[in-house]
Short mmCIF file of C-alpha atoms and ligand atoms in Angstrom, two decimals:
data_model
loop_
_atom_site.label_atom_id
_atom_site.label_comp_id
_atom_site.label_asym_id
_atom_site.label_seq_id
_atom_site.Cartn_x
_atom_site.Cartn_y
_atom_site.Cartn_z
CA MET A 15 -63.90 -173.69 -141.64
CA VAL A 16 -67.80 -174.63 -141.02
CA PRO A 17 -69.48 -174.45 -144.52
CA ARG A 18 -72.63 -172.89 -145.19
CA SER A 19 -75.52 -175.17 -144.76
CA ILE A 20 -79.35 -175.04 -145.26
CA ARG A 21 -82.37 -177.20 -143.81
CA ILE A 22 -84.56 -179.07 -146.11
CA LEU A 23 -87.28 -180.51 -144.12
CA ASP A 24 -85.17 -180.55 -141.21
CA VAL A 25 -82.21 -182.39 -142.86
CA ARG A 26 -79.05 -180.50 -142.83
CA ILE A 27 -77.52 -180.20 -146.29
CA ASP A 28 -73.75 -178.59 -146.49
CA ASP A 29 -73.10 -176.12 -149.53
CA VAL A 30 -69.75 -177.60 -150.62
CA ASP A 31 -68.55 -178.46 -153.97
CA ILE A 32 -66.69 -181.75 -154.73
CA ASP A 33 -63.36 -179.79 -154.25
CA GLU A 34 -64.14 -178.84 -150.64
CA ALA A 35 -65.37 -182.00 -149.94
CA CYS A 36 -62.22 -183.54 -150.74
CA VAL A 37 -60.33 -180.90 -148.77
CA ARG A 38 -62.61 -181.66 -146.03
CA ALA A 39 -62.05 -185.38 -146.00
CA ALA A 40 -58.20 -185.09 -146.05
CA ALA A 41 -58.26 -182.65 -143.14
CA LEU A 42 -60.55 -185.10 -140.98
CA ILE A 43 -58.31 -187.91 -142.05
CA ASP A 44 -55.31 -186.12 -140.98
CA ALA A 45 -56.93 -184.90 -137.73
CA GLY A 46 -57.44 -188.65 -136.62
CA GLY A 47 -60.76 -190.29 -135.51
CA ILE A 48 -63.62 -191.65 -137.41
CA HIS A 49 -65.61 -189.45 -139.50
CA GLN A 50 -68.49 -189.96 -141.48
CA PHE A 51 -70.04 -188.30 -144.71
CA ALA A 52 -73.33 -188.69 -146.21
CA THR A 53 -74.68 -188.02 -149.76
CA VAL A 54 -78.48 -186.94 -149.33
CA ASN A 55 -81.02 -187.55 -151.65
CA PRO A 56 -84.71 -186.83 -151.53
CA GLU A 57 -85.42 -190.33 -150.26
CA PHE A 58 -83.04 -189.97 -147.52
CA VAL A 59 -85.18 -186.91 -146.33
CA THR A 60 -88.39 -188.61 -146.55
CA THR A 61 -86.88 -191.50 -144.46
CA ALA A 62 -85.57 -189.05 -142.00
CA GLN A 63 -89.13 -187.32 -141.77
CA ARG A 64 -90.26 -190.69 -140.26
CA ASP A 65 -87.29 -191.79 -138.47
CA ALA A 66 -85.83 -189.49 -135.87
CA HIS A 67 -82.81 -191.65 -135.25
CA PHE A 68 -81.80 -191.44 -139.12
CA LEU A 69 -82.51 -187.65 -138.79
CA ASN A 70 -79.89 -187.51 -135.82
CA VAL A 71 -77.24 -189.82 -137.84
CA LEU A 72 -77.17 -187.36 -140.72
CA GLU A 73 -77.18 -184.40 -138.18
CA GLN A 74 -73.98 -186.03 -136.85
CA CYS A 75 -72.18 -186.43 -140.40
CA ALA A 76 -69.09 -184.36 -140.69
CA LEU A 77 -70.41 -183.73 -144.15
CA ALA A 78 -74.09 -183.95 -145.66
CA LEU A 79 -73.83 -183.56 -149.30
CA ALA A 80 -76.54 -182.89 -151.87
CA ASP A 81 -76.78 -185.76 -153.84
CA GLY A 82 -79.72 -185.99 -156.10
CA VAL A 83 -81.34 -183.33 -158.29
CA GLY A 84 -84.19 -182.91 -156.03
CA ILE A 85 -82.18 -181.38 -153.28
CA THR A 86 -80.61 -178.77 -155.43
CA LEU A 87 -84.13 -178.05 -156.96
CA ALA A 88 -85.54 -177.82 -153.52
CA ALA A 89 -82.85 -175.25 -152.37
CA ARG A 90 -83.37 -173.15 -155.58
CA LEU A 91 -87.17 -173.03 -155.11
CA ARG A 92 -86.67 -171.34 -151.70
CA GLY A 93 -84.32 -168.88 -152.81
CA ALA A 94 -81.35 -170.79 -151.08
CA PRO A 95 -79.31 -171.96 -154.14
CA LEU A 96 -76.55 -174.53 -153.58
CA ARG A 97 -73.41 -174.66 -155.65
CA GLY A 98 -73.96 -177.86 -157.03
CA ARG A 99 -74.21 -181.56 -156.48
CA VAL A 100 -71.71 -183.87 -155.02
CA THR A 101 -73.05 -187.43 -156.19
CA GLY A 102 -71.82 -190.42 -154.30
CA VAL A 103 -70.35 -191.94 -157.77
CA ASP A 104 -68.28 -188.78 -158.31
CA LEU A 105 -67.02 -188.17 -155.01
CA THR A 106 -65.84 -191.89 -154.49
CA GLN A 107 -63.98 -191.66 -157.51
CA ARG A 108 -62.49 -188.19 -156.52
CA LEU A 109 -61.67 -189.76 -153.06
CA CYS A 110 -59.64 -192.54 -154.82
CA THR A 111 -57.70 -190.16 -156.66
CA LEU A 112 -56.75 -188.22 -153.18
CA ALA A 113 -56.23 -191.66 -151.64
CA ALA A 114 -53.88 -192.81 -154.66
CA GLN A 115 -51.85 -189.28 -154.01
CA ARG A 116 -51.83 -189.70 -150.43
CA GLY A 117 -51.03 -193.58 -149.98
CA TRP A 118 -54.27 -194.05 -147.94
CA GLY A 119 -55.90 -197.49 -148.13
CA VAL A 120 -59.40 -197.74 -149.38
CA PHE A 121 -62.00 -200.49 -148.08
CA LEU A 122 -65.15 -201.38 -150.22
CA LEU A 123 -67.74 -203.04 -147.95
CA GLY A 124 -70.99 -204.12 -149.25
CA ALA A 125 -72.79 -204.98 -152.51
CA ALA A 126 -73.38 -208.50 -153.96
CA PRO A 127 -70.59 -210.72 -153.62
CA GLY A 128 -67.67 -210.08 -156.01
CA VAL A 129 -68.92 -206.62 -157.24
CA ALA A 130 -66.75 -204.43 -154.57
CA GLU A 131 -63.77 -206.54 -156.16
CA LYS A 132 -64.76 -205.34 -159.55
CA ALA A 133 -65.36 -201.87 -158.61
CA ALA A 134 -62.09 -201.86 -156.98
CA ALA A 135 -60.62 -202.87 -160.10
CA VAL A 136 -62.19 -200.18 -162.03
CA LEU A 137 -60.98 -197.55 -159.36
CA CYS A 138 -57.44 -198.85 -159.63
CA LEU A 139 -57.48 -198.45 -163.43
CA HIS A 140 -58.48 -194.96 -163.20
CA ASN A 141 -56.03 -194.32 -160.16
CA PRO A 142 -52.63 -195.87 -160.61
CA GLY A 143 -51.14 -196.76 -157.14
CA LEU A 144 -54.45 -196.70 -155.22
CA ARG A 145 -54.18 -199.28 -152.65
CA ILE A 146 -57.17 -201.29 -151.85
CA ALA A 147 -57.06 -202.30 -148.30
CA GLY A 148 -60.01 -204.53 -148.55
CA CYS A 149 -63.12 -205.69 -150.42
CA HIS A 150 -65.85 -207.61 -148.53
CA ALA A 151 -69.66 -207.85 -149.39
CA GLY A 152 -70.79 -209.01 -145.78
CA SER A 153 -74.07 -207.88 -144.89
CA PRO A 154 -75.61 -204.98 -142.32
CA ARG A 155 -77.06 -207.80 -140.01
CA PRO A 156 -75.85 -207.89 -136.55
CA GLU A 157 -74.30 -211.18 -136.78
CA HIS A 158 -71.93 -210.11 -139.23
CA ILE A 159 -70.36 -207.25 -137.28
CA ALA A 160 -67.63 -208.98 -135.51
CA GLU A 161 -66.49 -210.41 -138.73
CA ILE A 162 -66.40 -206.96 -140.84
CA ASP A 163 -64.87 -205.29 -137.73
CA ALA A 164 -62.14 -207.79 -137.68
CA ARG A 165 -61.45 -207.43 -141.48
CA ILE A 166 -61.35 -203.55 -141.34
CA ALA A 167 -59.10 -203.57 -138.04
CA ALA A 168 -56.52 -205.89 -140.20
CA ALA A 169 -56.65 -203.72 -143.04
CA GLN A 170 -56.46 -200.23 -141.46
CA PRO A 171 -57.98 -198.15 -144.42
CA GLN A 172 -58.32 -194.55 -144.32
CA ILE A 173 -61.47 -194.68 -146.33
CA LEU A 174 -64.23 -196.88 -146.04
CA PHE A 175 -67.04 -196.89 -148.45
CA VAL A 176 -70.22 -198.82 -147.39
CA ALA A 177 -72.60 -200.09 -150.03
CA TYR A 178 -75.71 -201.24 -148.17
CA GLY A 179 -78.34 -198.71 -149.33
CA ALA A 180 -79.71 -195.96 -147.25
CA PRO A 181 -80.39 -195.94 -144.36
CA ALA A 182 -78.51 -199.27 -143.47
CA GLN A 183 -75.29 -197.94 -144.61
CA ASP A 184 -75.52 -194.62 -142.63
CA PHE A 185 -76.41 -196.76 -139.48
CA TRP A 186 -73.97 -199.24 -140.18
CA LEU A 187 -71.12 -196.49 -140.17
CA HIS A 188 -72.44 -194.47 -137.31
CA GLU A 189 -72.49 -197.46 -135.27
CA PHE A 190 -69.05 -198.59 -136.51
CA ALA A 191 -68.05 -195.04 -135.33
CA GLN A 192 -69.57 -195.77 -131.81
CA ARG A 193 -67.82 -199.05 -131.53
CA HIS A 194 -64.60 -197.65 -132.20
CA SER A 195 -64.62 -194.23 -130.23
CA ALA A 196 -61.27 -194.40 -129.25
CA GLN A 197 -59.69 -195.09 -132.20
CA THR A 198 -56.95 -192.57 -132.89
CA ASN A 199 -56.19 -193.48 -136.68
CA GLY A 200 -58.12 -191.15 -139.25
CA LEU A 201 -60.77 -192.94 -141.05
CA LEU A 202 -63.38 -191.43 -143.56
CA GLY A 203 -66.70 -193.37 -143.94
CA MET A 204 -69.27 -192.83 -146.50
CA GLY A 205 -72.55 -194.70 -147.62
CA VAL A 206 -72.31 -195.10 -151.24
CA GLY A 207 -75.54 -196.77 -152.38
CA GLY A 208 -75.37 -198.27 -155.82
CA THR A 209 -71.86 -196.90 -156.35
CA PHE A 210 -70.24 -200.08 -156.54
CA ASP A 211 -72.80 -201.61 -158.92
CA TYR A 212 -72.27 -198.69 -161.41
CA LEU A 213 -68.50 -199.00 -161.17
CA ALA A 214 -68.55 -202.74 -161.63
CA GLY A 215 -70.82 -202.41 -164.41
CA VAL A 216 -73.61 -204.40 -162.88
CA ARG A 217 -76.03 -201.54 -163.08
CA ARG A 218 -75.90 -198.94 -165.83
CA TYR A 219 -75.47 -195.25 -165.67
CA ALA A 220 -78.33 -193.29 -166.89
CA PRO A 221 -77.41 -191.51 -170.14
CA ARG A 222 -75.47 -188.31 -170.08
CA TRP A 223 -78.58 -186.22 -171.46
CA MET A 224 -80.95 -187.72 -168.73
CA ARG A 225 -78.30 -187.12 -166.05
CA HIS A 226 -78.12 -183.49 -167.38
CA ILE A 227 -81.53 -182.63 -166.77
CA GLY A 228 -82.11 -184.51 -163.84
CA LEU A 229 -83.97 -187.30 -164.87
CA GLU A 230 -81.63 -190.16 -163.44
CA TRP A 231 -85.04 -191.30 -161.33
CA LEU A 232 -86.78 -191.96 -164.55
CA HIS A 233 -84.07 -194.15 -165.78
CA ARG A 234 -83.97 -195.85 -162.36
CA LEU A 235 -87.47 -196.47 -162.64
CA LEU A 236 -87.24 -197.83 -166.18
CA SER A 237 -84.16 -199.92 -165.50
CA GLN A 238 -85.60 -201.00 -162.17
CA PRO A 239 -89.37 -200.88 -162.13
CA SER A 240 -89.27 -203.05 -158.94
CA ARG A 241 -88.27 -199.65 -157.04
CA TRP A 242 -91.58 -197.73 -157.90
CA ARG A 243 -92.79 -197.68 -154.45
CA ARG A 244 -89.20 -195.99 -153.47
CA GLN A 245 -89.88 -193.62 -156.27
CA ILE A 246 -93.28 -192.74 -154.85
CA SER A 247 -91.13 -191.27 -151.78
CA LEU A 248 -89.97 -188.62 -154.48
CA LEU A 249 -93.66 -187.44 -155.08
CA HIS A 250 -93.90 -187.10 -151.36
CA PHE A 251 -90.53 -185.17 -150.95
CA ALA A 252 -91.76 -182.74 -154.06
CA ALA A 253 -95.01 -181.89 -152.17
CA CYS A 254 -93.35 -181.34 -148.61
CA ALA A 255 -90.47 -179.41 -150.24
CA ILE A 256 -92.90 -177.05 -152.27
CA ALA A 257 -94.83 -176.58 -149.08
CA GLU A 258 -91.85 -175.87 -147.09
CA ALA A 259 -90.50 -173.43 -149.67
CA VAL A 260 -93.98 -171.59 -150.05
CA LYS A 261 -93.88 -171.01 -146.10
CA ILE A 262 -90.33 -169.76 -146.15
CA LEU A 263 -90.82 -167.35 -148.93
CA ALA A 264 -94.25 -165.99 -147.52
CA HIS A 265 -91.88 -165.21 -144.35
CA LYS A 266 -89.45 -163.11 -146.07
N1 UDP B 2 -77.06 -204.13 -150.48
C1 UDP B 2 -76.15 -205.14 -149.78
N2 UDP B 2 -76.62 -205.73 -148.74
C2 UDP B 2 -77.90 -205.52 -148.40
C3 UDP B 2 -78.69 -204.30 -149.22
C4 UDP B 2 -78.37 -203.76 -150.06
O1 UDP B 2 -75.07 -205.36 -150.16
O2 UDP B 2 -78.32 -205.81 -147.13
C5 UDP B 2 -76.47 -203.38 -151.64
C6 UDP B 2 -76.96 -203.76 -153.14
O3 UDP B 2 -76.26 -204.69 -153.70
C7 UDP B 2 -76.45 -202.50 -153.71
C8 UDP B 2 -76.45 -201.40 -152.77
O4 UDP B 2 -76.48 -202.05 -151.29
O5 UDP B 2 -75.30 -202.68 -154.36
C9 UDP B 2 -77.58 -200.12 -152.74
O6 UDP B 2 -78.12 -200.15 -153.71
P1 UDP B 2 -79.42 -199.28 -153.75
O7 UDP B 2 -80.11 -199.10 -155.10
O8 UDP B 2 -80.49 -199.41 -152.63
O9 UDP B 2 -79.00 -197.98 -153.12
P2 UDP B 2 -79.10 -196.30 -153.93
O10 UDP B 2 -78.24 -196.04 -154.73
O11 UDP B 2 -80.70 -196.33 -154.03
O12 UDP B 2 -79.02 -195.73 -152.51
#
């Protein structure tokens, strides 16, 4: 079934909850071939505004999920509320639960050396029986492609999480799928940003109350002040999303 979707500044957002995302993941893996999910936040949207290739990569994803409270707010503003957020961290954990039940192998690619292994240990603790097919930091640089491809081919995972930050991780997965377009084994790839860092305890989650009222961005800014440039894109997103919502409401 094709989910309802909306467009925010041209980026498609699928209105699915986390249960439906898992059902879709299982169906795609069972169907075979390589498929990609993206967890879209406002920074993705502002990047896609400048980069048509990124916009196209997101468009081709099997699911573009609403990560980031800015996306759900923008949807509500235009009178087309989404059912909720599906964050990369939450979906990673739920997909690992499913993987443990289904006997799928999970490969964790990216983050600083040693972080994926620590994240994998936490995921195994929460999901007894989870099979970690591989962990590797690597890098999105072209000279590392052959080695990473060989590791993944040897590990034969059904789920591949890539933590290179957006848009690098999403480009990496898109190109991986193109390089292996003849593959018949089912594989779901998803860019997960800082998820391994959170799971491994390298980065701290925002306190629950901050997450509850959508202030994760403020926690990030306070804990990683060097991100201030990236956070400015949130203001740009807010201005563009409000302008778009006003235009849509005026034509209703
Ligand atoms: N990263 C990496 N190699 C790179 C660039 C980034 O392994 O060349 C990792 C980085 O260590 C972090 C993750 O990618 O674990 C992305 O974190 P970021 O905070 O940028 O992602 P976000 O959560 O903001 O999407």
